[in-house]
Short mmCIF file of C-alpha atoms in Angstrom, two decimals:
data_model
loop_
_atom_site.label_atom_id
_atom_site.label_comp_id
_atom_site.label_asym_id
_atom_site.label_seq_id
_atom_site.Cartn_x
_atom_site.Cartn_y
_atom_site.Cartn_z
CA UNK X 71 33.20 70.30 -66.04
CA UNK X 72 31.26 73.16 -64.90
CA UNK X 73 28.07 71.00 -65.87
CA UNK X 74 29.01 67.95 -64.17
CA UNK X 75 29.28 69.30 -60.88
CA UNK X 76 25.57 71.26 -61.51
CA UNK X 77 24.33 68.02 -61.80
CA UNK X 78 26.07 66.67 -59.02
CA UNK X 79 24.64 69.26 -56.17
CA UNK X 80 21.17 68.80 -58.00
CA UNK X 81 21.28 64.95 -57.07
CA UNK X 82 22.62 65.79 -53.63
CA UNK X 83 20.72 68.47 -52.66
CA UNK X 84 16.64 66.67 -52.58
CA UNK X 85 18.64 63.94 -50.70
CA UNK X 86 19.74 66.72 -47.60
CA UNK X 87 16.22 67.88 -47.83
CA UNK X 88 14.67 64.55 -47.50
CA UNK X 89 16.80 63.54 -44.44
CA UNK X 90 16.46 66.98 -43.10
CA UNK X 91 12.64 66.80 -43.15
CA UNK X 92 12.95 63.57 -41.41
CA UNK X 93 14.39 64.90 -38.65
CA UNK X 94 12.50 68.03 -38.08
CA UNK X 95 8.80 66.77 -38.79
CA UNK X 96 8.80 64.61 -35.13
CA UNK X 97 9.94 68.03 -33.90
CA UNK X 98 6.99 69.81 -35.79
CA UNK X 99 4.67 67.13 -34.86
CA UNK X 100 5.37 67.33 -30.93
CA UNK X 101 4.79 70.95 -31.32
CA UNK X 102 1.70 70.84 -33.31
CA UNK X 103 0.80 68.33 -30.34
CA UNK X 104 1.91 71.27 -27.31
CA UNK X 105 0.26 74.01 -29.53
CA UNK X 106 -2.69 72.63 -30.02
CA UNK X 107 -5.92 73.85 -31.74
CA UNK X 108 -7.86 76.91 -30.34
CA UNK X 109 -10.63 77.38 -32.57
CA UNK X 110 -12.75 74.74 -31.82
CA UNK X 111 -15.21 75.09 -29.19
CA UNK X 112 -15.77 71.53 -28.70
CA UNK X 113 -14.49 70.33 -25.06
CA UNK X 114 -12.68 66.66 -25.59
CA UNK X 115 -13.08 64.31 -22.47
CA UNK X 116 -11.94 60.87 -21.45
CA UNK X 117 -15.01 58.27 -21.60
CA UNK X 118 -13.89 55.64 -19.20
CA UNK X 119 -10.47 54.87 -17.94
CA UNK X 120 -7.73 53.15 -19.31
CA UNK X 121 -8.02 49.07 -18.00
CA UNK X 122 -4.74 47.51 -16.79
CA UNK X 123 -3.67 45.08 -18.81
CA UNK X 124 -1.73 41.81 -17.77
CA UNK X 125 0.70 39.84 -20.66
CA UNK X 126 2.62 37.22 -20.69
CA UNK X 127 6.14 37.82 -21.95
CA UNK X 128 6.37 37.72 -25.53
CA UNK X 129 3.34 38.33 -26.52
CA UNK X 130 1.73 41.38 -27.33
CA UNK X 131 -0.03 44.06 -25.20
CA UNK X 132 -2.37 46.74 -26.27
CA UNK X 133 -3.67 49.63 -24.33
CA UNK X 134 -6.34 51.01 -25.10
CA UNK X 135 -7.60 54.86 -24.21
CA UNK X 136 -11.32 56.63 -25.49
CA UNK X 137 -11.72 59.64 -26.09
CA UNK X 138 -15.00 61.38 -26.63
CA UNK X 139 -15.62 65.16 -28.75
CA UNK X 140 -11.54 64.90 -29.92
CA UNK X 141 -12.33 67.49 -33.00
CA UNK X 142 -9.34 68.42 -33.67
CA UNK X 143 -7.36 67.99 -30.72
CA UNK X 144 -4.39 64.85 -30.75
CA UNK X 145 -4.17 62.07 -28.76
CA UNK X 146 -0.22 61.29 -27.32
CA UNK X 147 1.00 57.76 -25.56
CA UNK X 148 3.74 58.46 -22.90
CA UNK X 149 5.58 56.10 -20.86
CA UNK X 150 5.66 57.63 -17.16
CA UNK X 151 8.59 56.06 -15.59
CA UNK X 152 11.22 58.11 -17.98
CA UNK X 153 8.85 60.44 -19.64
CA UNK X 154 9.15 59.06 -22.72
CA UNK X 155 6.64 60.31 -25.37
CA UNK X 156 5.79 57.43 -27.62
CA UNK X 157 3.18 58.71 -30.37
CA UNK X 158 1.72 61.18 -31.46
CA UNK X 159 -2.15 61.05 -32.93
CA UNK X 160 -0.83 58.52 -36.09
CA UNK X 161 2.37 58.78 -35.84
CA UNK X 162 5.32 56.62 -33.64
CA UNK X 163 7.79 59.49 -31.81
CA UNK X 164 10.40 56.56 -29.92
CA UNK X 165 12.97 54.44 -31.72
CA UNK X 166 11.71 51.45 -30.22
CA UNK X 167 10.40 49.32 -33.26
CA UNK X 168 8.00 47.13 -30.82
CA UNK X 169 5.73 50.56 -30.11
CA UNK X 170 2.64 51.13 -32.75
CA UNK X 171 -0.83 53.18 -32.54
CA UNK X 172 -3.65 52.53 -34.21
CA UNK X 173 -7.31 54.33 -33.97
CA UNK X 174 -10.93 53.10 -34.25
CA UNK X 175 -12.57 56.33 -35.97
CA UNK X 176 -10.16 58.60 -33.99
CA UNK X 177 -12.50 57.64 -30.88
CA UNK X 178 -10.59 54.57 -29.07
CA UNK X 179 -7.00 54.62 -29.63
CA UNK X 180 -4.78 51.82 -29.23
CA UNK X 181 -0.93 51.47 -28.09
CA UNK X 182 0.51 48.19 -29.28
CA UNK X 183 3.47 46.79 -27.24
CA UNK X 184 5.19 43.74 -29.63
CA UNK X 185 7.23 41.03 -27.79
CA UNK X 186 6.91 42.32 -24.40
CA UNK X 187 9.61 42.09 -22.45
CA UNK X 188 9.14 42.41 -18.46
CA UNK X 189 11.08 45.85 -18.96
CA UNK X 190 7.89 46.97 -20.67
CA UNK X 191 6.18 46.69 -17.16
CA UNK X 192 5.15 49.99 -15.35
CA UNK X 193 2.75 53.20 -15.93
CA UNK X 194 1.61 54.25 -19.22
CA UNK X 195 -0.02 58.03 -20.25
CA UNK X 196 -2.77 58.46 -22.55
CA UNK X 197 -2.84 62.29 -23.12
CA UNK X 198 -4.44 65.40 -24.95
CA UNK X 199 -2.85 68.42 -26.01
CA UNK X 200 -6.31 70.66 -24.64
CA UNK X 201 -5.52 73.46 -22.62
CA UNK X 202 -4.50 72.88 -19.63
CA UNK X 203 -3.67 69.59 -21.00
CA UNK X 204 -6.03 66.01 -19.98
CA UNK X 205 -4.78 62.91 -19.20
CA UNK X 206 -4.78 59.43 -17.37
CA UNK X 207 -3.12 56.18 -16.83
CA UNK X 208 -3.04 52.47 -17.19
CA UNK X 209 -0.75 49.80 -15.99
CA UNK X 210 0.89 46.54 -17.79
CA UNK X 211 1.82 43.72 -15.83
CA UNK X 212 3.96 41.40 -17.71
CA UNK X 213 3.84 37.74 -16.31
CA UNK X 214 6.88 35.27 -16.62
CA UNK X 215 5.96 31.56 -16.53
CA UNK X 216 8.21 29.89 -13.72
CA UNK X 217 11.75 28.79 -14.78
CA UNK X 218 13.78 26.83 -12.51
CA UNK X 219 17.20 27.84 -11.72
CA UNK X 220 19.59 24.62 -12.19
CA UNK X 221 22.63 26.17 -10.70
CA UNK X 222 20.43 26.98 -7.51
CA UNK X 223 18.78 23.47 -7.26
CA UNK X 224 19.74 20.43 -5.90
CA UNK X 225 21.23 17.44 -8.25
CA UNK X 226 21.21 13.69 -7.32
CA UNK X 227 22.08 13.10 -3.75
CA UNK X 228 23.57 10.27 -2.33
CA UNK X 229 23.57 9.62 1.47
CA UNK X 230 24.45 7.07 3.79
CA UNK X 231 21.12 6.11 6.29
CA UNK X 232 21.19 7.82 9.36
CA UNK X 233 22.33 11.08 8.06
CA UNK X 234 20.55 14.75 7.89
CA UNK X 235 19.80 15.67 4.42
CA UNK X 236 18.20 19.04 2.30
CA UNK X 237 17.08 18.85 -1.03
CA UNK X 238 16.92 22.21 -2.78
CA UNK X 239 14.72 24.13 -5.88
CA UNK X 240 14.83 27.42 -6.74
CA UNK X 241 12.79 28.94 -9.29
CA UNK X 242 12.11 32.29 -11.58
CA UNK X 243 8.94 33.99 -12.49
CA UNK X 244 6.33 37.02 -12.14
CA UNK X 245 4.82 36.70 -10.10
CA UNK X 246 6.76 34.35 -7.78
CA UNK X 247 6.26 30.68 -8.36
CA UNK X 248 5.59 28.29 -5.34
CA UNK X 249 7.79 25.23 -5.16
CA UNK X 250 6.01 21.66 -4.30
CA UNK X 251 7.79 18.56 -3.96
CA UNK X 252 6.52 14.78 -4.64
CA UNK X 253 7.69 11.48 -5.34
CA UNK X 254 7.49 10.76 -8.74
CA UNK X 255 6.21 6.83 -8.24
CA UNK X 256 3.43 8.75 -6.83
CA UNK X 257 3.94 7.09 -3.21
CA UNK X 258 3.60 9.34 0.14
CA UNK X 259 6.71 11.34 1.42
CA UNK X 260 8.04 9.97 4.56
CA UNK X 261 7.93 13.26 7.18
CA UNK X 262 10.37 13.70 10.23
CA UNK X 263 7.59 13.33 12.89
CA UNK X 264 6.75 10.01 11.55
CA UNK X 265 3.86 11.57 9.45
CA UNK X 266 3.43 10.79 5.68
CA UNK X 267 1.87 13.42 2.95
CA UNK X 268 1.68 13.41 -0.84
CA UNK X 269 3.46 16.62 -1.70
CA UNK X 270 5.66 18.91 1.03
CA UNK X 271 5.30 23.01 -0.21
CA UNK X 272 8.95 25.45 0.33
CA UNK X 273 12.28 25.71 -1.51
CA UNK X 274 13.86 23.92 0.93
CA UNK X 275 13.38 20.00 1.49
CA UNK X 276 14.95 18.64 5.33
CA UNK X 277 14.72 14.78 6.54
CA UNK X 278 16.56 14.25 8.92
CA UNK X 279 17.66 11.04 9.72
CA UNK X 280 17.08 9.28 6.13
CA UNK X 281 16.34 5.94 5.54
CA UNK X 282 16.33 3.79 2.65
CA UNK X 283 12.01 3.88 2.76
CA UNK X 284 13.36 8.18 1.71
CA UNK X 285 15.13 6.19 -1.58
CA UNK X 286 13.21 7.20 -4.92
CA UNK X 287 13.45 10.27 -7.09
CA UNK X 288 11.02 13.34 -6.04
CA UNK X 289 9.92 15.96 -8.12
CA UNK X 290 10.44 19.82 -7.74
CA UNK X 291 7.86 21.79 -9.66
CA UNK X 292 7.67 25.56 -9.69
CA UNK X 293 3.84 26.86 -10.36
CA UNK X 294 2.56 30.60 -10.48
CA UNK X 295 -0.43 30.37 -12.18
CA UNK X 296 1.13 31.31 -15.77
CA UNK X 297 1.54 28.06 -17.90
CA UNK X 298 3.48 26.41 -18.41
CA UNK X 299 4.40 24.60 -14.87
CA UNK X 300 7.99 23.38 -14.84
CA UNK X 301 9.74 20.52 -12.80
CA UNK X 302 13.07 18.98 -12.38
CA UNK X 303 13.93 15.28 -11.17
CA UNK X 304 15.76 15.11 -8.28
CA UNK X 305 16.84 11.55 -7.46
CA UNK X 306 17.94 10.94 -3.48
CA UNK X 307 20.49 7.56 -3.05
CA UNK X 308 20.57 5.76 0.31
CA UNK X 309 23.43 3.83 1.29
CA UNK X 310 23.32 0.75 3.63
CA UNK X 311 24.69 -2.48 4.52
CA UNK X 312 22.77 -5.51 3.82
CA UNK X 313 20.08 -7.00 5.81
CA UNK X 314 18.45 -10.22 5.39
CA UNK X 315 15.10 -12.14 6.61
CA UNK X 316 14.73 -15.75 6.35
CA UNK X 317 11.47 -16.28 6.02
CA UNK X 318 11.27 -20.37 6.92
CA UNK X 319 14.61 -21.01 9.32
CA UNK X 320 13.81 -25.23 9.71
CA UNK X 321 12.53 -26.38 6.35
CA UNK X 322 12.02 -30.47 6.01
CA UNK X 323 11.36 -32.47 2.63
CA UNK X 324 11.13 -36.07 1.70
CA UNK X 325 13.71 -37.89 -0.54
CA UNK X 326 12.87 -37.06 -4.22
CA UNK X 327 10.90 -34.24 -3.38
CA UNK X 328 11.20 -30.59 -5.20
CA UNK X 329 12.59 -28.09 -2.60
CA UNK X 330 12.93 -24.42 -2.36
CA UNK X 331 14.62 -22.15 0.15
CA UNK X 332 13.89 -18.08 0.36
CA UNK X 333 15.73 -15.44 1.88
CA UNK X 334 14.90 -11.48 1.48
CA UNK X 335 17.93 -9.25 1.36
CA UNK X 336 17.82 -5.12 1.57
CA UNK X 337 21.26 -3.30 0.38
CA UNK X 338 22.54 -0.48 -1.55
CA UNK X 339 25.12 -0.26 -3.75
CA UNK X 340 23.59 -3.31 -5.21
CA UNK X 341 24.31 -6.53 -3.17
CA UNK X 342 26.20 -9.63 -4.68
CA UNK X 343 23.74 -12.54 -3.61
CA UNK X 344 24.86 -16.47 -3.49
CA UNK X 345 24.18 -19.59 -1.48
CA UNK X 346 26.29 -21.58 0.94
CA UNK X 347 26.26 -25.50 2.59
CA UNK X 348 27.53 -26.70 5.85
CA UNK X 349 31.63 -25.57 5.21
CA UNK X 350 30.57 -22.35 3.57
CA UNK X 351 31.68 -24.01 0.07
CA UNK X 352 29.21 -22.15 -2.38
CA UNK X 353 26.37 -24.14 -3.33
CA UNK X 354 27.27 -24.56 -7.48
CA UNK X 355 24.51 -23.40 -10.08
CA UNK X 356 23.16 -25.89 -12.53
CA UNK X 357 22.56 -29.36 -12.16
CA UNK X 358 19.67 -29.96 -9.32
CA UNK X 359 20.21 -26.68 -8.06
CA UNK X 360 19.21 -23.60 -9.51
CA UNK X 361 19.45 -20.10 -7.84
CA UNK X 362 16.94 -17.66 -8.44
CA UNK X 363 17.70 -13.99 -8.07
CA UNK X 364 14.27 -11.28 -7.84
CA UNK X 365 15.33 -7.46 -7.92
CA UNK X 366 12.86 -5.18 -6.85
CA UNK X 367 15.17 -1.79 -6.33
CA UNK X 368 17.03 -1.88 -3.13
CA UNK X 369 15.47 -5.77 -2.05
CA UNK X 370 16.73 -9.03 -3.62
CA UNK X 371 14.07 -12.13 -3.14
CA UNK X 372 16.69 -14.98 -3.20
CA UNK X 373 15.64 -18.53 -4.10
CA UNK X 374 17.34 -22.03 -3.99
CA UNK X 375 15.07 -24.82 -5.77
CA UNK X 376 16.59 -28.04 -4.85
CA UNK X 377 15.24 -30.58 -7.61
CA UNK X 378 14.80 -34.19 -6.21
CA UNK X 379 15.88 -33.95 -3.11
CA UNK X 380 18.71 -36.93 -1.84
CA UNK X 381 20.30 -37.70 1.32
CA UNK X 382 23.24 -35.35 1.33
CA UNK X 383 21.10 -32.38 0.74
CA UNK X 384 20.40 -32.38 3.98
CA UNK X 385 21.84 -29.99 6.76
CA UNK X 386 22.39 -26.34 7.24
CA UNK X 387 22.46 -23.53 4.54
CA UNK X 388 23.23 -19.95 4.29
CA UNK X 389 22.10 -17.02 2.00
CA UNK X 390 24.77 -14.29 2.22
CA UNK X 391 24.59 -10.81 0.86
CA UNK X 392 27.18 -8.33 0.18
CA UNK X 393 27.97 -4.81 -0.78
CA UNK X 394 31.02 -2.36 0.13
CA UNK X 395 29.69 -1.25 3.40
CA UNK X 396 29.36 -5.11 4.67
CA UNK X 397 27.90 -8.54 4.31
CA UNK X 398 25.40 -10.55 6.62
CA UNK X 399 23.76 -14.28 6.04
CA UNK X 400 20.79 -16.38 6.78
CA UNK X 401 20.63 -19.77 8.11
CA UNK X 402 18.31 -22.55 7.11
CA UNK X 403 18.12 -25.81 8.09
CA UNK X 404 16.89 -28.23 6.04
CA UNK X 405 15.66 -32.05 7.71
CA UNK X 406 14.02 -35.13 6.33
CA UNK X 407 10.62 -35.87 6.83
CA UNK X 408 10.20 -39.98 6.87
CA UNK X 409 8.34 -41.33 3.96
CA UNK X 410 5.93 -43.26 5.76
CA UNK X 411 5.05 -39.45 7.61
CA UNK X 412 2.41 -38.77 5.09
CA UNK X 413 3.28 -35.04 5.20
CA UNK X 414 3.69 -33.36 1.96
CA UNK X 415 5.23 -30.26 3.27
CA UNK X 416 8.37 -28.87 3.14
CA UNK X 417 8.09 -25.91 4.92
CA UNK X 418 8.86 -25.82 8.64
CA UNK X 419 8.13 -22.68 11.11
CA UNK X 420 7.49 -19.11 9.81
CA UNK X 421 9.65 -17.58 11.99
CA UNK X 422 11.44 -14.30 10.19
CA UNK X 423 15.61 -14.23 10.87
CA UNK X 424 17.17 -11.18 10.15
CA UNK X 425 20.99 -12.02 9.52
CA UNK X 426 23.62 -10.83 12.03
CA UNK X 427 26.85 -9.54 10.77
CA UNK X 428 29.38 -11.63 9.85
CA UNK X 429 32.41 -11.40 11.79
CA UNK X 430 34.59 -10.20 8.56
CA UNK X 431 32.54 -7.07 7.93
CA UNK X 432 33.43 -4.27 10.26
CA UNK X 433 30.19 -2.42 10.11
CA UNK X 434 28.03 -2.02 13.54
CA UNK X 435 25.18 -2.25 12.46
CA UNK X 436 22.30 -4.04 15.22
CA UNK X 437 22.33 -7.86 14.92
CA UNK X 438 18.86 -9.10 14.29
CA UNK X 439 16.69 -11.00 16.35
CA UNK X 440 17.29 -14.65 16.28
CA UNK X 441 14.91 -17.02 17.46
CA UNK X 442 16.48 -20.11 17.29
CA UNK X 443 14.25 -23.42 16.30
CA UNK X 444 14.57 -26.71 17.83
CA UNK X 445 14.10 -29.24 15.28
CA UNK X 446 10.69 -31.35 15.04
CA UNK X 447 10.79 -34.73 17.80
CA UNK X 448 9.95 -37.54 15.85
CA UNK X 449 8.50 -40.74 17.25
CA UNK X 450 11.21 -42.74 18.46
CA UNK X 451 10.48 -46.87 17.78
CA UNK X 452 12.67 -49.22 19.03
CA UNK X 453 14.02 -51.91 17.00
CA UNK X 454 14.78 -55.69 17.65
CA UNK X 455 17.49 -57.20 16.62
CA UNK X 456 16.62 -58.45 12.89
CA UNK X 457 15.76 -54.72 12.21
CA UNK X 458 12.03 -55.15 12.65
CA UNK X 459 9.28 -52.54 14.74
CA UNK X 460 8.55 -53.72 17.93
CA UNK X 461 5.73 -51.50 19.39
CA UNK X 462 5.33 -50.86 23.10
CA UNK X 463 1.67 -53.78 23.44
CA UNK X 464 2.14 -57.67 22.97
CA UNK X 465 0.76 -59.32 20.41
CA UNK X 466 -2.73 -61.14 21.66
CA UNK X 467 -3.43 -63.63 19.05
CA UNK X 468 -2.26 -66.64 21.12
CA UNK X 469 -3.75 -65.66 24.27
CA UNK X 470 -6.85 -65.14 22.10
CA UNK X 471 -7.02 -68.75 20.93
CA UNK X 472 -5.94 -70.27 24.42
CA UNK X 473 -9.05 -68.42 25.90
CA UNK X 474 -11.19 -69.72 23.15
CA UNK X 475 -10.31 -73.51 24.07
CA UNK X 476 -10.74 -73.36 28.20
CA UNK X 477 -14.39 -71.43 27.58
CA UNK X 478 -15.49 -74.79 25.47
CA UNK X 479 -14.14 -77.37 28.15
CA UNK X 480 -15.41 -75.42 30.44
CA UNK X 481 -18.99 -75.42 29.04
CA UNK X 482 -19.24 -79.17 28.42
CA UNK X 483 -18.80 -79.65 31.91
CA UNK X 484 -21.08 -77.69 32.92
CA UNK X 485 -23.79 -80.03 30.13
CA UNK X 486 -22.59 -83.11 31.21
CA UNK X 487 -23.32 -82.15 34.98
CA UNK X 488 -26.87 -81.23 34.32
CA UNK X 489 -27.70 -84.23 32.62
CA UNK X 490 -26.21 -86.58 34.67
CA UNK X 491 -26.50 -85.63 38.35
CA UNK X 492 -24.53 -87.60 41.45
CA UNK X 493 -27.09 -89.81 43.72
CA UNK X 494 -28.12 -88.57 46.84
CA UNK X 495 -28.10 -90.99 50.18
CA UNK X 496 -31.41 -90.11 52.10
CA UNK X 497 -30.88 -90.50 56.05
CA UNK X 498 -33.79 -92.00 58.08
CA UNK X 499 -34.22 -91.06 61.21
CA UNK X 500 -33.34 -93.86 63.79
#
């Protein structure tokens, strides 16, 4: 038993030593490091000072510090901020496993920061243990790229025209990151005054009174000069009731002829669009007529091609347009043209008609203008009783041929006088 337990406190005993000497040879080192070495006569010296170095976070940094005539004398890292000593000539003093030294010929020596961290930032000590003891500084900036900060920026935004509205960004980096905003369809921003620019700089993004030109999505993108650049899409909603232009109010077309009607509608929510005759019965897809529907975001071009046109497509027509803040129409009327006209058109005046408000809608928006068009006068012909023209001169032919026949008698009168002349009776005198 007695030899079991000898060879038990044998095994244990190197182990206490080992962990023992691990924790006193820092100590010895440091004081090695304050004692220093007297016997040389050499004089060490700094060559040129320690550069400030500028990292991005999470890479690494390395500080460097030369020395000239070192001998024997040891060169110590220390961070100044908590007077922490880091190393020691070869050897790492702090717990942190991100610090290393390394040496070029015991001339330049090198601190190595892994995976900086911005806490790494601040003053750093290059020292030697001469007597009184030398030293200097260097500084490490760590950068952050920007990051933008979701639960202090704006989201999509919906607002109704007319209103005030902010759009927000904030944004996290070293050193600070600007904020610029831009549409994203790459199309100018609409300013307050009236002004238009391609980006607008700040955090914070006012228009007041918005309109639906303000509808699109706009980027926020945070920039300090350390890639990468980071953005966020922001996308700004405009509500309004509809509004329509008629581009053609009187529109006329021949019997048989292929006809098309046009009205442009603006609305958001999303509009429903249709067509309407005379008794505002809905004017049935299919067949000879065919509705034609064009979105381009917030505007609708609306299209009715009327195939073959007949008699009872004549007469008055409306394009209406609605969404949950209101409805409005357009009128067109539609005319024959004769077929004896020779016109091939069948568009009338230009004239643009923005639709009023129905009178169902409750919304106050402004009625638009409406110039009202009188219809085209067409020559009026009078008619005789069997249904044929009569036009406003006689017909000469008659008159023609009577003339004809009194010019001939009247020039073989005239012949027969010169050839045979009346006697005269000569009177003598008495």
């Amino acid at each position: 038993m007695l030899e079991k337990r000898d060879m038990c406190s044998c095994t244990i005993q190197p182990r206490r030593q080992r962990l023992l000497h691990r924790q006193v040879q820092p100590l010895l080192i440091l004081a090695a490091f304050l004692v220093g070495v007297r016997t040389e006569l050499v004089d060490p010296k700094f060559k040129e000072p320690i550069v400030n170095v500028t990292t991005p976070v999470g890479r690494e940094a390395m500080l460097s510090c030369i020395v000239q005539d070192l001998a024997g004398y040891k060169v110590a890292w220390l961070r100044v901020d908590t007077q922490t000593i880091l190393t020691i000539a070869n050897h790492v003093i702090t717990k942190n496993h991100r610090i290393s030294v390394s040496h070029s010929d015991h001339r330049t020596w090198f601190l190595h920061i892994r995976e900086v961290r911005e806490s790494d930032r601040g003053w750093y000590m290059c020292q030697i243990n001469t007597d009184p003891m030398k030293s200097q500084i260097g500084y490490l900036e760590v950068v952050v790229p920007p990051d933008i900060v979701d639960n202090q920026t704006s989201t999509d935004m919906v607002v109704r025209e007319g209103n005030d509205v902010t759009l927000q960004c904030s944004a996290t980096g070293s050193p600070a990151p600007n904020i610029t905003w831009r549409r994203e369809d790459g199309q100018k921003i609409l300013l307050g005054n009236g002004g238009k620019a391609l980006t607008v700089e700040g955090a914070h993004f006012n228009i007041t009174k918005v309109n639906r030109l303000h509808m699109g999505s706009y980027l926020c993108i945070a920039t300090n000069g350390i890639p990468p650049s980071v953005s966020k899409r922001i996308m700004l909603i405009v509500h309004f009731p509809p509004m329509i232009t008629v581009p053609n109010q009187l529109v006329g077309a021949q019997e048989g002829q292929l006809m098309t009607l046009e009205c442009l509608s603006e609305a958001y929510p999303k509009s429903i669009n249709y067509w309407t005759r005379d008794n505002d019965e809905i004017v049935p897809q299919g067949g000879k007529y065919e509705p034609v529907l064009v979105d381009n975001a917030y505007r609708v071009h609306m299209k009715l091609i009327i195939h073959s046109v007949s008699t009872k497509d004549y007469g008055s027509y409306k394009c209406v347009s609605r969404n949950s803040l209101g409805d409005t129409d357009g009128s067109i009327s539609v005319y024959a043209i004769p077929s004896g006209s020779g016109s091939n058109s069948n568009t009338g005046n230009d004239t643009k008609y923005k639709g009023k408000l129905r009178q169902n809608s409750g919304n106050n928006i402004l009625e638009g203008n409406q110039d009202m068009l009188k219809e085209q006068d067409l020559k009026l012909r009078s008619r005789n009783k069997n249904g044929d023209v009569t036009d406003d001169y006689e017909d000469s032919s008659s008159t023609r041929k009577k003339s004809s026949v009194l010019l001939l008698i009247v020039t073989i009168t005239l012949i027969l006088c010169l050839n045979h002349r009346l006697p005269f009776r000569t009177l003598n005198p008495a």
